[in-house]
PDB file of C-alpha atoms in Angstrom:
ATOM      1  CA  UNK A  16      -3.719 -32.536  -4.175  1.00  0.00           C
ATOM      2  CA  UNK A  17      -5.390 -29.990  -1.943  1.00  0.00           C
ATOM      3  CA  UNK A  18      -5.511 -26.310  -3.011  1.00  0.00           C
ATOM      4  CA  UNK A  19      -3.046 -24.243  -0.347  1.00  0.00           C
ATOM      5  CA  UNK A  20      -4.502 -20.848   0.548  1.00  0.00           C
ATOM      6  CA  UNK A  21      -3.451 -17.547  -1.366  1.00  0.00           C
ATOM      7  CA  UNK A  22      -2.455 -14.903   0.330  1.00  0.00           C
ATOM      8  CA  UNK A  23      -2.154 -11.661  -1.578  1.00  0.00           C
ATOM      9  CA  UNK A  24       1.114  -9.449  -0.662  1.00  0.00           C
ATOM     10  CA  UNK A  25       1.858  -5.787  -0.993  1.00  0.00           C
ATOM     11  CA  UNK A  26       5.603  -5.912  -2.102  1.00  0.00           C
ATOM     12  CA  UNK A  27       6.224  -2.510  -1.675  1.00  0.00           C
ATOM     13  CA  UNK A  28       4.575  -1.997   1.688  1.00  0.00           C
ATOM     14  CA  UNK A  29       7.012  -4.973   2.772  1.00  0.00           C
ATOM     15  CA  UNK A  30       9.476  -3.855   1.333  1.00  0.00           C
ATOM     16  CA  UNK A  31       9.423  -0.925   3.382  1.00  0.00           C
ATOM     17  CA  UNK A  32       8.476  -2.247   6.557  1.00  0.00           C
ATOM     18  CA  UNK A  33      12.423  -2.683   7.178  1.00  0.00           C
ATOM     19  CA  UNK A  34      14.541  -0.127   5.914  1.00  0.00           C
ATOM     20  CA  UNK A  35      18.365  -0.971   4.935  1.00  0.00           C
ATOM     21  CA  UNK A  36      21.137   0.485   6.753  1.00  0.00           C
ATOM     22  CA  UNK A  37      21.293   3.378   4.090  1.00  0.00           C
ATOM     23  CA  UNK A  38      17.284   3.557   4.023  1.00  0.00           C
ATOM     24  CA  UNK A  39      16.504   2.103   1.452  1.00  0.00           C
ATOM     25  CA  UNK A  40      13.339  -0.384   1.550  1.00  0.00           C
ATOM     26  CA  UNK A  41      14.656  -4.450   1.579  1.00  0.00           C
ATOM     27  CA  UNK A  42      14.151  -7.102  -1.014  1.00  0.00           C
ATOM     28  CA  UNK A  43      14.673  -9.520   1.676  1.00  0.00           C
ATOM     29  CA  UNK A  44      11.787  -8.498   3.454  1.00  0.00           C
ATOM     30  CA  UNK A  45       9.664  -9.607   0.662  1.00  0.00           C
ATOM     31  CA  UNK A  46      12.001 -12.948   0.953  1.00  0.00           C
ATOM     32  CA  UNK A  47      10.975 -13.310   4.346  1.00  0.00           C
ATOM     33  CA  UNK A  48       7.517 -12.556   3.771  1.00  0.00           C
ATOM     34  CA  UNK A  49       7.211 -15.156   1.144  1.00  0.00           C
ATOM     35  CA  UNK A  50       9.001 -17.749   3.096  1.00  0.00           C
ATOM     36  CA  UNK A  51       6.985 -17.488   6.306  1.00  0.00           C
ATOM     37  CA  UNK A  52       4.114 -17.424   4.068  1.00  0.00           C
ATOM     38  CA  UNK A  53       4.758 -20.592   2.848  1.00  0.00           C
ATOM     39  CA  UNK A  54       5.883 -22.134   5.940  1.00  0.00           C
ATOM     40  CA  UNK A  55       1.853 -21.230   7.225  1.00  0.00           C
ATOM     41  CA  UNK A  56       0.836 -23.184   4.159  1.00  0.00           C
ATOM     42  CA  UNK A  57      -0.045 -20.066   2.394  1.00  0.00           C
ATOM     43  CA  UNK A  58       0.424 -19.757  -1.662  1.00  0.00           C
ATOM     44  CA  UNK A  59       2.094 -15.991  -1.754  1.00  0.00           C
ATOM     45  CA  UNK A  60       1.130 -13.680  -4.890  1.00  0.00           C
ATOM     46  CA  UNK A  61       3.535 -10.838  -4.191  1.00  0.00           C
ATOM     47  CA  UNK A  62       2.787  -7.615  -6.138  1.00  0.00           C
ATOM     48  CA  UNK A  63       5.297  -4.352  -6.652  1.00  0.00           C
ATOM     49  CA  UNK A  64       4.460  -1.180  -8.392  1.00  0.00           C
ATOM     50  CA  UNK A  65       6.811  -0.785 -11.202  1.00  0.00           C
ATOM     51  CA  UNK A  66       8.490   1.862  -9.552  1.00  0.00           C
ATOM     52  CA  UNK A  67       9.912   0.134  -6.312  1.00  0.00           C
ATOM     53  CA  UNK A  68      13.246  -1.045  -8.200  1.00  0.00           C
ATOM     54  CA  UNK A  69      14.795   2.193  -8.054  1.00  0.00           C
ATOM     55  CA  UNK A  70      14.350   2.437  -4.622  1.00  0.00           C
ATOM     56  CA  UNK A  71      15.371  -0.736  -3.199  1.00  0.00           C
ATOM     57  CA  UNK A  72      18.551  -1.892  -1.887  1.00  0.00           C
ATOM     58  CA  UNK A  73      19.090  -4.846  -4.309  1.00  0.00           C
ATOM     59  CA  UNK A  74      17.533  -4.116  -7.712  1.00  0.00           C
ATOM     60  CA  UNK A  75      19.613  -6.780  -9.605  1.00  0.00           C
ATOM     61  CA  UNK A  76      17.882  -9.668  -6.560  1.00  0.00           C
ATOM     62  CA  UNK A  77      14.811  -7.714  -7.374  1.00  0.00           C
ATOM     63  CA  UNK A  78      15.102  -7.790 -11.018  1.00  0.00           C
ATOM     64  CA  UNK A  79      15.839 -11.576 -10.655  1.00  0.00           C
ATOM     65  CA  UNK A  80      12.138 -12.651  -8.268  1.00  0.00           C
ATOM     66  CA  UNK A  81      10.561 -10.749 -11.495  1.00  0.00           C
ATOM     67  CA  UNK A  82      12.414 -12.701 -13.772  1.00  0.00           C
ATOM     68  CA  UNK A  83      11.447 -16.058 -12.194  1.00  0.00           C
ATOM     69  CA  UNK A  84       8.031 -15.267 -11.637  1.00  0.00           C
ATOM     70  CA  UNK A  85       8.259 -15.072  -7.515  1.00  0.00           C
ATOM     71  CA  UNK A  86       7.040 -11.150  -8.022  1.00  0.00           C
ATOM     72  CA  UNK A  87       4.827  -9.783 -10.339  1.00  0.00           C
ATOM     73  CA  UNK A  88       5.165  -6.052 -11.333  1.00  0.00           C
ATOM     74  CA  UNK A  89       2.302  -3.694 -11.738  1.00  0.00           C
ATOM     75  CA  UNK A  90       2.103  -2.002 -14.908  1.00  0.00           C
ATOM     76  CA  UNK A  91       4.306   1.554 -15.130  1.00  0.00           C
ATOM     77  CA  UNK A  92       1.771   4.265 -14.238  1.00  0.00           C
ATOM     78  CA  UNK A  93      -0.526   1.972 -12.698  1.00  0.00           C
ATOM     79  CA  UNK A  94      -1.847   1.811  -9.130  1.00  0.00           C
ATOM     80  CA  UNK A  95      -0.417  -1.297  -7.865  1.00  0.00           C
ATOM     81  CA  UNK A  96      -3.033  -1.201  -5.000  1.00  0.00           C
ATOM     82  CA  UNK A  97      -6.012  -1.827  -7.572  1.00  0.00           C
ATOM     83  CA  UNK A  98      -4.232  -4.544  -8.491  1.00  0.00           C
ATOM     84  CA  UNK A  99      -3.700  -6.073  -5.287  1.00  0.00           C
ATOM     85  CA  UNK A 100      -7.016  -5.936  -4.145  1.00  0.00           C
ATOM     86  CA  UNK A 101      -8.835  -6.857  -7.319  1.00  0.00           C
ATOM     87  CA  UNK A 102      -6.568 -10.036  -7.000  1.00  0.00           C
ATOM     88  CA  UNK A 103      -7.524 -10.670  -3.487  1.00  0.00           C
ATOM     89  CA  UNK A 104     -10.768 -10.241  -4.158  1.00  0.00           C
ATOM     90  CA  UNK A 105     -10.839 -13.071  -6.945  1.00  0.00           C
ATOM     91  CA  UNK A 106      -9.262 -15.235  -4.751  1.00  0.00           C
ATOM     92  CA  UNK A 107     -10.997 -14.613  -1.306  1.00  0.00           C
ATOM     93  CA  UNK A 108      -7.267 -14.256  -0.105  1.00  0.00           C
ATOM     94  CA  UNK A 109      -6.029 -12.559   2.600  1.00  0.00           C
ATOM     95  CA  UNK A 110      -3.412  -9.253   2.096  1.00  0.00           C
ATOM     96  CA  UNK A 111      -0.555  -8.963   3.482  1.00  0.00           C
ATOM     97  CA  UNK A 112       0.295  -5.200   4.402  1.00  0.00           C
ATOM     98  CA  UNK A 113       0.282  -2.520   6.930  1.00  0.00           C
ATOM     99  CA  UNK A 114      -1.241  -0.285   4.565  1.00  0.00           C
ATOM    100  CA  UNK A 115      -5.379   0.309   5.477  1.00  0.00           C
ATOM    101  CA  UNK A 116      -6.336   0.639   1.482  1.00  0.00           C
ATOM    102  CA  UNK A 117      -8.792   3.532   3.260  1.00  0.00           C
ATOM    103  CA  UNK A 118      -9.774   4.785  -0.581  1.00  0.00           C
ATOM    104  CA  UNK A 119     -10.795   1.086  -1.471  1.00  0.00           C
ATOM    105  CA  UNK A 120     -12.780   0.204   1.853  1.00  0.00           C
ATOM    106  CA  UNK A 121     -16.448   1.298   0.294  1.00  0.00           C
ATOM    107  CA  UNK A 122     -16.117  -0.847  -2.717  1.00  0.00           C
ATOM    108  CA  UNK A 123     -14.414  -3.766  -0.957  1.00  0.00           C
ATOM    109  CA  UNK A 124     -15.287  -3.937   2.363  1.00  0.00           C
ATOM    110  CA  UNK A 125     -13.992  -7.109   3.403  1.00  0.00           C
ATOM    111  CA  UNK A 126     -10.817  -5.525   3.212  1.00  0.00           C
ATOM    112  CA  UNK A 127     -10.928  -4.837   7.112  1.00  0.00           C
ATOM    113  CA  UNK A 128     -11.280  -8.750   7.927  1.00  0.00           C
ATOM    114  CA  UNK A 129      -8.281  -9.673   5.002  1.00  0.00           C
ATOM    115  CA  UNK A 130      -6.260  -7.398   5.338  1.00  0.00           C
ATOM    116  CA  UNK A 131      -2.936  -9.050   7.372  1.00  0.00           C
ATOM    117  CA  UNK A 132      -0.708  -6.475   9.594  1.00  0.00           C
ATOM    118  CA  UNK A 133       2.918  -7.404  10.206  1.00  0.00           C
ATOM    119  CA  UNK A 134       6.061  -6.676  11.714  1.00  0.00           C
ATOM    120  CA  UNK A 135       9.696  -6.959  10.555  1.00  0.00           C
ATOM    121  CA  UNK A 136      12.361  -7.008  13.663  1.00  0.00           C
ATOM    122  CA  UNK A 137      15.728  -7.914  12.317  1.00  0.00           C
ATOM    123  CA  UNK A 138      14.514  -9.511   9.249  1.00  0.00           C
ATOM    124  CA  UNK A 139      11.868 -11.966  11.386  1.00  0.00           C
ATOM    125  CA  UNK A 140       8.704 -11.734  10.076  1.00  0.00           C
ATOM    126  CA  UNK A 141       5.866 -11.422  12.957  1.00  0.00           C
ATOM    127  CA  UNK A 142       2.177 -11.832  11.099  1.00  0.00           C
ATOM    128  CA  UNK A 143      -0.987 -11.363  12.767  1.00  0.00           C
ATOM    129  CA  UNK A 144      -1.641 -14.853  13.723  1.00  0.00           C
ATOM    130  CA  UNK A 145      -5.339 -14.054  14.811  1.00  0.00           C
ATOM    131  CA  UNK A 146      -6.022 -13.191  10.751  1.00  0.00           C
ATOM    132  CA  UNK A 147      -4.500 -16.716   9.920  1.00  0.00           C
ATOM    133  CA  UNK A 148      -6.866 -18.564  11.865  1.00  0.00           C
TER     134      UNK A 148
END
């Protein structure tokens, strides 16, 4: 069986990327994310800082992608960035976020060329199918 490609996502910064109706940032963003990921033959690791499930609009449906290993939770009082890229990094995966990870670009400076931008327009996910090829 042939090894899919791991791509390395920043829960929160998805989360975000669509806001609910009352603000808050979307678990199904991070859905979608994972399914289009998959759907480009990508292996998702999605990673959340430990404090996103207080802001979200569906803790319990967050609480439940921890539970069955689809999310993986930084450490409380960690930087979930660190995390992120160190995992990306050990892979040679790509990253899926908006966010630029400016404070991390001298010690990892591939960051530029793996790091994936992407939209959210009425929960469609739009990647930046240049990065993917």
């Amino acid at each position: 069986m042939a090894s899919s490609k791991i791509a390395v996502v920043d829960g929160a910064n998805v989360a975000y990327e669509e806001k609910s109706k009352a603000g808050s940032p979307k678990v199904g963003n991070i859905v979608a994310v994972n399914q289009t990921l998959k759907l480009k033959g990508y292996d998702p690791i999605i990673i959340i800082d430990a404090s996103l499930k207080h802001e979200v609009d569906d803790p319990d449906q967050l609480e439940a992608l921890i539970g069955n290993g689809t999310i993986r939770q930084a450490p409380a009082g960690t930087d979930a960035d660190y995390f992120l890229i160190r995992t990306a990094d050990e892979h040679k995966a790509l990253i899926v976020t908006n966010d630029r990870y400016q404070n991390y670009e001298e010690q990892y400076p591939w960051i530029k060329e793996r790091r994936l931008p992407l939209m959210i327009i009425d929960g469609v996910v739009e990647l930046y199918e240049p990065r993917l090829e």
